mmCIF file of C-alpha atoms in Angstrom:
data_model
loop_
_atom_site.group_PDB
_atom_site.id
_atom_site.type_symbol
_atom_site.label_atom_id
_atom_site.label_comp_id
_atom_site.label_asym_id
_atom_site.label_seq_id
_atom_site.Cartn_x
_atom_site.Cartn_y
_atom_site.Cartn_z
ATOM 1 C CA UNK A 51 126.080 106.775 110.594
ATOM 2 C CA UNK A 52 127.914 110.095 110.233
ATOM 3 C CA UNK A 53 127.408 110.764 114.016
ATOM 4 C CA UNK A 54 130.034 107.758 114.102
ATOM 5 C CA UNK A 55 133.078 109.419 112.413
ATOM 6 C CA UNK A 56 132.130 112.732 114.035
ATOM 7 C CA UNK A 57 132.216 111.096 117.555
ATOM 8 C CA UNK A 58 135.391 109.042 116.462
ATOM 9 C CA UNK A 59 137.107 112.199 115.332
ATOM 10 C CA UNK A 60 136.777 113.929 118.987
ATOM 11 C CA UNK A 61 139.265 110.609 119.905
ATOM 12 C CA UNK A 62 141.562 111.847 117.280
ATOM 13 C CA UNK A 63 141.933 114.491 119.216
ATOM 14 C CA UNK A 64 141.815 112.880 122.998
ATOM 15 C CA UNK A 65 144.992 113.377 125.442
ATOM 16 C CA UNK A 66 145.436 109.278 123.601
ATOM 17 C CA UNK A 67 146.987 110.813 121.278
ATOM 18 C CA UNK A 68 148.967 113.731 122.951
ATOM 19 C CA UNK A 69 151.916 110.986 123.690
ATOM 20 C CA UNK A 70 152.528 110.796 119.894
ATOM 21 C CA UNK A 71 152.579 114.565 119.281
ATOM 22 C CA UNK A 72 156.313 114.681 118.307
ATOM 23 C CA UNK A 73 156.080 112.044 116.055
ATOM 24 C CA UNK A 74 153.306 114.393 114.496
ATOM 25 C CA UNK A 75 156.177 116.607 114.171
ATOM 26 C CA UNK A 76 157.621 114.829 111.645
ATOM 27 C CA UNK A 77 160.211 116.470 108.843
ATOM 28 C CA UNK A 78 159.771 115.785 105.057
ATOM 29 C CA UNK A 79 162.989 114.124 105.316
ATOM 30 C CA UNK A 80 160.860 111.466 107.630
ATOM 31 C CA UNK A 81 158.371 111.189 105.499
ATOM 32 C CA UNK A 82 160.286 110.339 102.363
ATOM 33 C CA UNK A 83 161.438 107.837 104.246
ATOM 34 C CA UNK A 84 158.380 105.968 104.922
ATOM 35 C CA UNK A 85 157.354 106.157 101.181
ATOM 36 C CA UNK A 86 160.719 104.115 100.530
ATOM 37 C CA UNK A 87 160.092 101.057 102.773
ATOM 38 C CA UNK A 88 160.734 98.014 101.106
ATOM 39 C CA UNK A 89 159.421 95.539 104.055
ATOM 40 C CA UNK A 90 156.673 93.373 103.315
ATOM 41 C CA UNK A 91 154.118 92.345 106.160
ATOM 42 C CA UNK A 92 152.646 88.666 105.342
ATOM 43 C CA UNK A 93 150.868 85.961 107.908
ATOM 44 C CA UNK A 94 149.294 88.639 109.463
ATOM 45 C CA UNK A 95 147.025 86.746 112.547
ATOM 46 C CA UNK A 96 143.449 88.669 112.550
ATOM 47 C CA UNK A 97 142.387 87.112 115.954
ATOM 48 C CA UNK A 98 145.823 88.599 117.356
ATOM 49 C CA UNK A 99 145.086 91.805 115.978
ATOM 50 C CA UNK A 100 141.603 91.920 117.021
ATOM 51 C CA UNK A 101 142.457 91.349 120.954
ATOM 52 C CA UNK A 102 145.110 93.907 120.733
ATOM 53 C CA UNK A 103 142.751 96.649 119.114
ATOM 54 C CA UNK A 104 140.056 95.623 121.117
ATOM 55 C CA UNK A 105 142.673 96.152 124.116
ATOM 56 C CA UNK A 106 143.649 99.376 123.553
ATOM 57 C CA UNK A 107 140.078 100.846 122.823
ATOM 58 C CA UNK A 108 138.870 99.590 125.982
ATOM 59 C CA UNK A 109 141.488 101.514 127.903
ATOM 60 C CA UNK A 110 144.777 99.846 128.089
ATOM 61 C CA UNK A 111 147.926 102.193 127.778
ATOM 62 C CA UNK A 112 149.585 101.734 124.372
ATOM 63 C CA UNK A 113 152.969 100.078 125.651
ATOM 64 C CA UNK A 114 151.077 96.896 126.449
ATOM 65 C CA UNK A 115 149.745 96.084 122.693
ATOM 66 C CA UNK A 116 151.639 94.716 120.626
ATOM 67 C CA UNK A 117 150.936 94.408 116.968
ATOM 68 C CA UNK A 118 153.216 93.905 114.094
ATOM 69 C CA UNK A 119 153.909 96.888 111.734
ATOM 70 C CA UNK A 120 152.380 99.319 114.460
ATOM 71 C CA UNK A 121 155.448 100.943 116.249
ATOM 72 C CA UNK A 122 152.604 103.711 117.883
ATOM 73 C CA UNK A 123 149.214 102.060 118.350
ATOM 74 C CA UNK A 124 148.242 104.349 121.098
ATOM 75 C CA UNK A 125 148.419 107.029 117.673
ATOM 76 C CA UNK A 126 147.867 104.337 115.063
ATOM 77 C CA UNK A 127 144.907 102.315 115.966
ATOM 78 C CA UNK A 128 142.335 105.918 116.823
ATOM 79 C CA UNK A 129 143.656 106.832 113.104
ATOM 80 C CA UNK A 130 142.743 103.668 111.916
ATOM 81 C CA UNK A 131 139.736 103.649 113.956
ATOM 82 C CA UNK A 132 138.621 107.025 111.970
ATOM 83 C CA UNK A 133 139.034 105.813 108.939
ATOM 84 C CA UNK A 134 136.515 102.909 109.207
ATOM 85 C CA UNK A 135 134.347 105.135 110.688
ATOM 86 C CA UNK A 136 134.130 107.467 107.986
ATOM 87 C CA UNK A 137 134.298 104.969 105.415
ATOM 88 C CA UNK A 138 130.908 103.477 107.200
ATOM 89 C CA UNK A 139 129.603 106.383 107.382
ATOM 90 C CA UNK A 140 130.019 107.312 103.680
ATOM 91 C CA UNK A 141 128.731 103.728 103.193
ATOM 92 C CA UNK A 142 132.370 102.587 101.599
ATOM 93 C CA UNK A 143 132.250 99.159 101.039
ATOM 94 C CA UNK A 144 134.828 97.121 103.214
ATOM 95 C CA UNK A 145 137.672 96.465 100.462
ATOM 96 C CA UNK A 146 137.540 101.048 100.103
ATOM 97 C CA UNK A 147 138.390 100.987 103.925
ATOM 98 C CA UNK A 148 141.202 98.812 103.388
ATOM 99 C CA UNK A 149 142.447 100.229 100.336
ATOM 100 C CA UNK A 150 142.309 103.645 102.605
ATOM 101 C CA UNK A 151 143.928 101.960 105.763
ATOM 102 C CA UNK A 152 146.719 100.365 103.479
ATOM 103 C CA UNK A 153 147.342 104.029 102.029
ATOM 104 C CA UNK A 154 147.954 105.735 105.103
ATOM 105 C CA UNK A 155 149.634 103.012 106.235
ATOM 106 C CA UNK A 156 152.095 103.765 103.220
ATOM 107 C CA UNK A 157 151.793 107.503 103.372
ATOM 108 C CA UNK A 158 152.448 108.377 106.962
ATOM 109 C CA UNK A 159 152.482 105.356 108.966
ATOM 110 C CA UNK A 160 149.214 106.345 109.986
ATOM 111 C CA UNK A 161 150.476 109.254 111.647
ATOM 112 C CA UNK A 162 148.325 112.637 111.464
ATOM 113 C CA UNK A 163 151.750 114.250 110.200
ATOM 114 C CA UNK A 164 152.315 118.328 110.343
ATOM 115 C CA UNK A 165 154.730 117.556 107.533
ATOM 116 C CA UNK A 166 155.806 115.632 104.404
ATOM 117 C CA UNK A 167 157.394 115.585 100.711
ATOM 118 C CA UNK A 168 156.515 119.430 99.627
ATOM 119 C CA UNK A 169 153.182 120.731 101.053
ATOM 120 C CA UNK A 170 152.020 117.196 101.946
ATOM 121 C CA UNK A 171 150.069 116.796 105.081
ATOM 122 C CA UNK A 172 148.178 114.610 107.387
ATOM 123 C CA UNK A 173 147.228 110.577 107.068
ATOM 124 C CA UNK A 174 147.471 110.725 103.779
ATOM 125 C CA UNK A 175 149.974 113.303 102.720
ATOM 126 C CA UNK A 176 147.354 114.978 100.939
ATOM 127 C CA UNK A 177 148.743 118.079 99.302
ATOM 128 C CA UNK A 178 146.502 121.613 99.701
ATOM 129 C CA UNK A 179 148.223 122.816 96.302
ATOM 130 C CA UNK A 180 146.564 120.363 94.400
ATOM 131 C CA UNK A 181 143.440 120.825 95.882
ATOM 132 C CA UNK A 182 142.739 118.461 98.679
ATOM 133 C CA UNK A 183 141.642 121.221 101.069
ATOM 134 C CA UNK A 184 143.348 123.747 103.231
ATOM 135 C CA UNK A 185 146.290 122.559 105.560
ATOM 136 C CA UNK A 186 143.944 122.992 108.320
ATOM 137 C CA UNK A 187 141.556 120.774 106.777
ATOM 138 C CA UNK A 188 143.702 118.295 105.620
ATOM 139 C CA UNK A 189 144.754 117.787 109.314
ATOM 140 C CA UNK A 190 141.227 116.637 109.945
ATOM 141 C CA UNK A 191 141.572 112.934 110.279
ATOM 142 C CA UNK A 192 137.573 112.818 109.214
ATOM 143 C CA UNK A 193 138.023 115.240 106.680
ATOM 144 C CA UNK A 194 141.095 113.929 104.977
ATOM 145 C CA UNK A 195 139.508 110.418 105.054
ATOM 146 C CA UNK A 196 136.309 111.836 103.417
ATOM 147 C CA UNK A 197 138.041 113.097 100.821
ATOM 148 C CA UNK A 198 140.240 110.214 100.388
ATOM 149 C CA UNK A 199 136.660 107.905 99.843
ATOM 150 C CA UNK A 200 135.341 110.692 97.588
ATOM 151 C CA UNK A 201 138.159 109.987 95.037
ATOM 152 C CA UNK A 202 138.289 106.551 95.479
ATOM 153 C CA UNK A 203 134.842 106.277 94.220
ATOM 154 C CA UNK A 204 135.312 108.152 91.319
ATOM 155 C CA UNK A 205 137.766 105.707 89.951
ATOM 156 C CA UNK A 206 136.168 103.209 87.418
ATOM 157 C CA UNK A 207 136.349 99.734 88.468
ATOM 158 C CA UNK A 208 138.211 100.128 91.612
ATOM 159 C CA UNK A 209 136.732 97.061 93.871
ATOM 160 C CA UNK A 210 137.827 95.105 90.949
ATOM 161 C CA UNK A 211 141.235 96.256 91.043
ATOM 162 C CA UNK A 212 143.732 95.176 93.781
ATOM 163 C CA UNK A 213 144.501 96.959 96.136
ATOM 164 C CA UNK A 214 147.252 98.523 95.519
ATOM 165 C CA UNK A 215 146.003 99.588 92.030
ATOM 166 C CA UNK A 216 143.235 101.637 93.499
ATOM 167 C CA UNK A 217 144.941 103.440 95.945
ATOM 168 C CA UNK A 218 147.743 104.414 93.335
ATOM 169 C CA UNK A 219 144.669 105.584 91.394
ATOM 170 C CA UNK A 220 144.205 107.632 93.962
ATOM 171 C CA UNK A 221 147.294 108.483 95.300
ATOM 172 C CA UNK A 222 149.305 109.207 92.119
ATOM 173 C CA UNK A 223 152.689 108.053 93.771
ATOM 174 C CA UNK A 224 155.919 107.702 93.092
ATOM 175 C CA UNK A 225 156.341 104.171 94.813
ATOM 176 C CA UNK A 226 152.988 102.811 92.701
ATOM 177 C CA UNK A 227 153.703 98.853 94.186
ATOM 178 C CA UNK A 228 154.572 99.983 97.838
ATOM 179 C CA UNK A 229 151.051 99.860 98.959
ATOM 180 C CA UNK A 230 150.779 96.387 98.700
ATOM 181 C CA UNK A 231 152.538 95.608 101.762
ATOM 182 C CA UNK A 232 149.886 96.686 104.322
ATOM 183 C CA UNK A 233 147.121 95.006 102.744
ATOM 184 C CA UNK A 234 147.530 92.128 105.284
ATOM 185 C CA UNK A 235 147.555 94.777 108.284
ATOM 186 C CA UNK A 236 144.859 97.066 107.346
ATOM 187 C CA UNK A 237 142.396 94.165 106.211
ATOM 188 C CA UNK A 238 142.910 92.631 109.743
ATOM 189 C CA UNK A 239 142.373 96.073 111.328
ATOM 190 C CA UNK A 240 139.538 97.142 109.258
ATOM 191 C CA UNK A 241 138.273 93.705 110.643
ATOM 192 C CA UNK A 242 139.113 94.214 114.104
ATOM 193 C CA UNK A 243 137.677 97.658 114.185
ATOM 194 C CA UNK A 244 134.640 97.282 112.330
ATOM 195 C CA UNK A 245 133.559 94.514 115.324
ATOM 196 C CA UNK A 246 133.277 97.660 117.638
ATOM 197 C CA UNK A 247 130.686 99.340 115.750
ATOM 198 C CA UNK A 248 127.216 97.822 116.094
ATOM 199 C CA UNK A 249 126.214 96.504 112.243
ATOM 200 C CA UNK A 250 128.657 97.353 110.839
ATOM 201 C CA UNK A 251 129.084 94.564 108.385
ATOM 202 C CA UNK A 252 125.552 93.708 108.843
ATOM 203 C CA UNK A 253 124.972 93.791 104.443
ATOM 204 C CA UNK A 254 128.358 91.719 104.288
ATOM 205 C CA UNK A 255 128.774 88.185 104.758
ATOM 206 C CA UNK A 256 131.443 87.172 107.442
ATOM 207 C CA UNK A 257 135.098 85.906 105.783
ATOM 208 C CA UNK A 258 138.135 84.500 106.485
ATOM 209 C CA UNK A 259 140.678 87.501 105.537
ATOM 210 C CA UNK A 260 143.482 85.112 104.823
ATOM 211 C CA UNK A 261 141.088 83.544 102.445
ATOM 212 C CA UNK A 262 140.393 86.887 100.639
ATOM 213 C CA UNK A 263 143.939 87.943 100.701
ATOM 214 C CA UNK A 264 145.322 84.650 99.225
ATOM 215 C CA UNK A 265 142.439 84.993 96.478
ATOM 216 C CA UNK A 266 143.284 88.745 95.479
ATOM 217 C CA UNK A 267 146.759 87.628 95.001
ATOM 218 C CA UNK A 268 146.384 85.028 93.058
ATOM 219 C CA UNK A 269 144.054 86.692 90.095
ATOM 220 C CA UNK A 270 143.589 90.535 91.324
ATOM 221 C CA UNK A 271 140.636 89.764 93.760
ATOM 222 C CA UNK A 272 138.350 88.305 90.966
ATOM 223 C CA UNK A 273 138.369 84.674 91.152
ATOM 224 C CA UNK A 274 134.501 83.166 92.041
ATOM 225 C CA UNK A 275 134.433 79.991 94.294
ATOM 226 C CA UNK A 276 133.925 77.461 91.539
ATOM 227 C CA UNK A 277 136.456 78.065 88.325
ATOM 228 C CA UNK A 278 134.867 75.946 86.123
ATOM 229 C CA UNK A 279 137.100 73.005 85.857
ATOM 230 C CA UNK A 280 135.374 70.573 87.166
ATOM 231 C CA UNK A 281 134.301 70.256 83.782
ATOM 232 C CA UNK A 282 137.821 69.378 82.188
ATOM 233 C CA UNK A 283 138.210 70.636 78.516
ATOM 234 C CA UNK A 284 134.947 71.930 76.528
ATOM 235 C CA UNK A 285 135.167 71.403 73.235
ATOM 236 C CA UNK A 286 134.544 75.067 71.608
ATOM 237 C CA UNK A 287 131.118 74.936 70.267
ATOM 238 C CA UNK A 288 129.664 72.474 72.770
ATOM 239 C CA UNK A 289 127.863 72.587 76.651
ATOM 240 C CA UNK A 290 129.807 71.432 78.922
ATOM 241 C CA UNK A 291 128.472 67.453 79.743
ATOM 242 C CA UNK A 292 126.572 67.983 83.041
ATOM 243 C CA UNK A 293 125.643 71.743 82.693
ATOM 244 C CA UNK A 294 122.379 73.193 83.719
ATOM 245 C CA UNK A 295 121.737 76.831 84.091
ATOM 246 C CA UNK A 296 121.571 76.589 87.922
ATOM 247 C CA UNK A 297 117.856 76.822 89.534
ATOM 248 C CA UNK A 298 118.231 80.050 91.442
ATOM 249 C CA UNK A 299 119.433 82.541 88.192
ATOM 250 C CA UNK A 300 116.989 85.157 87.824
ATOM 251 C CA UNK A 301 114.389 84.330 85.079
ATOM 252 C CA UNK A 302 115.635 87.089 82.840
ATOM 253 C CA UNK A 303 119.175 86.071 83.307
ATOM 254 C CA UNK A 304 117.915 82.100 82.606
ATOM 255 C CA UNK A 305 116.613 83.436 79.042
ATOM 256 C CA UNK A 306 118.938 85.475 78.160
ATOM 257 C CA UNK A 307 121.603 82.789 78.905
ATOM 258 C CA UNK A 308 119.677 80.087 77.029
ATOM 259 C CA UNK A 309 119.535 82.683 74.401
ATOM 260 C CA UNK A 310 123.273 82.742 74.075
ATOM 261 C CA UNK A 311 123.669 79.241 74.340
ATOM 262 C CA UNK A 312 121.684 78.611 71.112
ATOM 263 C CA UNK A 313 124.410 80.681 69.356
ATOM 264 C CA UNK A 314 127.171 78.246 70.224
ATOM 265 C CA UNK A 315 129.144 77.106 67.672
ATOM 266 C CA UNK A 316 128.270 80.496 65.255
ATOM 267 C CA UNK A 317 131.506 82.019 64.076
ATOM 268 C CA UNK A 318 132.502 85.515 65.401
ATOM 269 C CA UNK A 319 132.112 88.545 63.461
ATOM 270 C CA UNK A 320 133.682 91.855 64.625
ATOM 271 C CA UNK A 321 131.151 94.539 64.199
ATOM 272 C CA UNK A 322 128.364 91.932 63.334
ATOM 273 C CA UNK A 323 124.989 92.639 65.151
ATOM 274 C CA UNK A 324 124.385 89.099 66.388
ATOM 275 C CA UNK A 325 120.613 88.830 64.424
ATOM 276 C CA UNK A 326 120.763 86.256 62.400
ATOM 277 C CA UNK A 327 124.167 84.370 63.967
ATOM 278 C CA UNK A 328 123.296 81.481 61.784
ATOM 279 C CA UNK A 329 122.537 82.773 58.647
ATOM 280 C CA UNK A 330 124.724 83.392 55.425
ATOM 281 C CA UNK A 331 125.788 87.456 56.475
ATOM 282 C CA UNK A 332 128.794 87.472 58.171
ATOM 283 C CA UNK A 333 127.532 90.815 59.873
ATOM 284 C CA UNK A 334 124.628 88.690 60.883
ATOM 285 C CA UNK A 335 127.163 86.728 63.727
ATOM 286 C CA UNK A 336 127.867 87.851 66.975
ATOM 287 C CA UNK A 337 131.089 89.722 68.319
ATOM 288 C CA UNK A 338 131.400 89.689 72.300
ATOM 289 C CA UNK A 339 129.197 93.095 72.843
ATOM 290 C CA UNK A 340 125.906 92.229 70.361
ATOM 291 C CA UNK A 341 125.905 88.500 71.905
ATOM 292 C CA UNK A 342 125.805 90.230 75.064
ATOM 293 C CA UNK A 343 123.024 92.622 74.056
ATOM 294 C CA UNK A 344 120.883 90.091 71.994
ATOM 295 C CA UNK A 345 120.850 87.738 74.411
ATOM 296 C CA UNK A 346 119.409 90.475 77.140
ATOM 297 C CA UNK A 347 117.082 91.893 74.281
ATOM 298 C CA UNK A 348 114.980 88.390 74.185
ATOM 299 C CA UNK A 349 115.007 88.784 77.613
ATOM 300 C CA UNK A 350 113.357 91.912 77.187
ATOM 301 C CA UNK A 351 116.360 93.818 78.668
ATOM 302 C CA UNK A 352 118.096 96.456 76.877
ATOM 303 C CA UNK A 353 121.944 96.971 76.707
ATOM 304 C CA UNK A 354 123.869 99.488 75.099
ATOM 305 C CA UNK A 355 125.920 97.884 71.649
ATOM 306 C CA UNK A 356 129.813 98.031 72.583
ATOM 307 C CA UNK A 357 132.041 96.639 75.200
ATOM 308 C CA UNK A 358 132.846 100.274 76.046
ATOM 309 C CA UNK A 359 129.424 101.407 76.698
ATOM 310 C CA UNK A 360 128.101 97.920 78.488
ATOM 311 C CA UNK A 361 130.952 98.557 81.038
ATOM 312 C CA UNK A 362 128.869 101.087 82.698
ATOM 313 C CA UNK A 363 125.289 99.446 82.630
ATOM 314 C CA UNK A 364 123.348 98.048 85.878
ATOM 315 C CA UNK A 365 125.937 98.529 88.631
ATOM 316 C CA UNK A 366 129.509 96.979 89.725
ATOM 317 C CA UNK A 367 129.640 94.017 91.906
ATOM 318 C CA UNK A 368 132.464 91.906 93.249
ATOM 319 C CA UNK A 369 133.765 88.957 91.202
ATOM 320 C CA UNK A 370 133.552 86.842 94.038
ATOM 321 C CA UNK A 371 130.170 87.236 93.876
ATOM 322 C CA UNK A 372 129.320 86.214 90.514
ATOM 323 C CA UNK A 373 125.695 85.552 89.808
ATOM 324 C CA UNK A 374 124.042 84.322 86.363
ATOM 325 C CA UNK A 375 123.827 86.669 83.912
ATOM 326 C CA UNK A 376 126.501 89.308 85.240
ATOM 327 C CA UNK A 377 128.725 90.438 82.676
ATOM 328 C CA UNK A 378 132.453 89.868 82.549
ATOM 329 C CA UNK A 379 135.085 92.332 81.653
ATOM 330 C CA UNK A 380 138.522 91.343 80.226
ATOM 331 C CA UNK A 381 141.863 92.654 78.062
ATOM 332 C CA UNK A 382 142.212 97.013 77.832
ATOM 333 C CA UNK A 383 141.511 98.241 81.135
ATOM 334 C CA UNK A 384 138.568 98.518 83.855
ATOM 335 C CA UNK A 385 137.627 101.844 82.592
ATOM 336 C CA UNK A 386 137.678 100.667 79.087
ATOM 337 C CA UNK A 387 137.779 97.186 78.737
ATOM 338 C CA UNK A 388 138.616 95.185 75.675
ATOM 339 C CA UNK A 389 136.136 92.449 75.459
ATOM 340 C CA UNK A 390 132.666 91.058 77.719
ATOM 341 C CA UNK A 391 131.743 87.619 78.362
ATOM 342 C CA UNK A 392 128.333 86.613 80.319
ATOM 343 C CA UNK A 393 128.392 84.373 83.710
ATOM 344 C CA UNK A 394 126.790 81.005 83.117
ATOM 345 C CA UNK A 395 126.810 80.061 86.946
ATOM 346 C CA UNK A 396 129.147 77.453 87.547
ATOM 347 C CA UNK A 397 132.151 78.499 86.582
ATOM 348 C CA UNK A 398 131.497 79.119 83.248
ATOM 349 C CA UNK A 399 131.430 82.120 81.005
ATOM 350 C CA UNK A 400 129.356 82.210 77.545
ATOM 351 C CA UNK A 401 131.463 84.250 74.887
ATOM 352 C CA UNK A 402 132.203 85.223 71.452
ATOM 353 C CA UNK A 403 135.937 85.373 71.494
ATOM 354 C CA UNK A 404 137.863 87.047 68.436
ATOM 355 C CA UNK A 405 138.189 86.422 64.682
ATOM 356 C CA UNK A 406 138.127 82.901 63.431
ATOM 357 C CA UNK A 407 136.937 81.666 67.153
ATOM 358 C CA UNK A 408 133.067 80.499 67.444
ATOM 359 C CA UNK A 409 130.853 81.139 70.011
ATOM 360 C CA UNK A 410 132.079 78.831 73.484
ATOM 361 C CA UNK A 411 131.759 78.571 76.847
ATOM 362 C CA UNK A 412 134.789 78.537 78.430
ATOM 363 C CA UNK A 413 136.086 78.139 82.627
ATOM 364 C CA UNK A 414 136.491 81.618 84.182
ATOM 365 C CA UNK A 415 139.779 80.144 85.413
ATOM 366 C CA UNK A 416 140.958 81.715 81.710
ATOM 367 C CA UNK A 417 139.491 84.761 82.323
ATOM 368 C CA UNK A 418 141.336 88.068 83.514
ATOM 369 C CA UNK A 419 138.612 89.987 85.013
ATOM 370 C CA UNK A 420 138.561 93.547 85.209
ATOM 371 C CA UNK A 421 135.302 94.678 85.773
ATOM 372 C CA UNK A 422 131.866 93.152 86.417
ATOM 373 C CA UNK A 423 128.450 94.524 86.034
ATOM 374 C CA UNK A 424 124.850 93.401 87.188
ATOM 375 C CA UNK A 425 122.210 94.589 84.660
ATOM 376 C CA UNK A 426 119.270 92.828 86.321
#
């Protein structure tokens, strides 16, 4: 895949782009500018979008497409159009090429700028005095957008995090909220684009954007389809009426959660080790992180003993695609999270809450999620 950002960097370069040159040009007085718009782009149509990208890369001369935020796609859209690339051929999942599309949306209008607040340069006003690269590097569209992914994916829990949270991880800006309102425009172009190269999204199942957009902002892009209140209220200490660990949970997952589900009821212990829950020492009990690893160890799986540590076992997957077994993060931080629950399937999460709280299941409605981790 890395033939396709090199080939899609030569267009960076094409005589397309020649018409924007002195709007490349731009002064740092410009580019302060576009780091204080205030606008807000919502209702953003991806089918629209989609003709009038596919439009322009098949030839048509910039003044005839039309889409809203762009006031250059002739520049715009071959900038964009890099940036996917590299991100696919880095093998950045698609929420990292948004998060990247949204930043240089933010940072220079995704304009390959010669200029910008101090020594800032390029699509994302990456600075060579704090080590980005040289200036001549940093005006490599590919090159600025590789090292724009290679930071990204350094940053703990970031495809938990919305998007404007990562790429302020990234970025370090002075306007941390501003990226926020492109994520509507660069998830329908990372859409649009990612249709012209073959496979692209062949490991990732086909969604409605809107739906993912209105599901981010509503809980940070971790909400699962079912929320667990179909159930109504659970009584702490009790299964749900009508629960069943579902059929297709892995078989380690299945014991481990039955495991957990015999500790129900047990009252939590802070520090306790979660080996004799039922018995008459307190340190016996569970807190959040030994239920967790207990319940994996008669499943013959071992986990590390604190929230801290668990937070970095098995690997990071989205929390809209919650399986049985995965491991919930909540309160602190994604990097260092506060507390771990395990996914029941559902909608439900097995936990041992806090001091003077027993073991429950609760509706991952109630749940905050930071971070979640797949140790099967």
């Amino acid at each position: 895949m890395k033939g396709i950002a090199a080939g899609i960097g030569v267009v960076v370069l094409s005589p397309l782009l020649l018409a924007g040159t002195a709007m490349m040009m731009a002064s740092s007085s410009e580019a302060s500018t576009t780091a204080a718009f205030s606008g807000c782009l919502t209702g953003i149509d991806t089918g629209e979008v989609t003709k009038e990208v596919t439009k322009l890369l098949d030839g048509a001369d910039g003044k005839d497409v039309h889409i809203q935020g762009l006031d250059l796609p002739a520049e715009q859209i071959p900038n964009a159009q890099t940036i996917v690339a590299t991100g696919i051929s880095l093998d950045v999942p698609k929420k990292g090429q948004v998060i990247a599309i949204a930043t240089a949306m933010q940072e220079s209008r995704l304009r390959n700028l010669n200029s910008g607040d101090r020594d800032s340069l390029g699509l994302f006003q990456q600075r060579p005095s704090q080590g980005w690269g040289t200036a001549q590097q940093i005006r490599d569209p590919v090159y600025a957008s590789e090292q724009f992914y290679k930071h990204l994916l350094k940053v703990d829990g970031w495809q938990q995090m919305k998007v404007t949270q990562a790429a302020q991880a990234v970025q370090k800006s002075g306007y941390p909220d501003a990226y926020a309102q492109w994520e509507d425009l660069a998830t329908a172009l990372q859409t649009a684009i990612a249709k012209t190269f073959p496979n692209a999204d062949k490991d990732e199942p086909a969604k409605d954007s809107t739906k993912d957009k209105d599901t981010e902002a509503t809980t940070g892009g971790c909400t699962p389809d079912q929320d667990g209140t179909s159930f109504g209220r659970i009584p702490e200490g009790s299964v749900p009426k009508g629960y069943k660990i579902p059929k297709d949970a892995d078989p380690k997952a299945r014991k481990a959660i039955e495991w957990a589900m015999h500790q129900l009821g047990t009252q939590y212990q802070w520090g306790g080790t979660c080996t004799d829950s039922h018995g008459p020492d307190p340190m016996g009990r569970c807190d959040c992180s030994s239920l967790m690893q207990q319940a994996y160890a008669h499943a013959d799986v071992k986990l590390t003993r604190t929230t801290y540590t668990q937070v970095h076992e098995g690997k990071a997957v989205s929390a809209k695609n919650l399986k049985p077994g995965d491991l919930i993060f909540s309160r602190g931080t994604a990097a260092r999270p506060e507390h771990v629950g395990m996914y029941m399937g559902e909608g439900l999460v097995i936990e041992a809450p806090r001091t003077s709280k027993p073991v429950r299941i609760t509706p991952i409605k109630d749940w905050d999620i930071l971070a979640v981790r797949r140790v099967l």
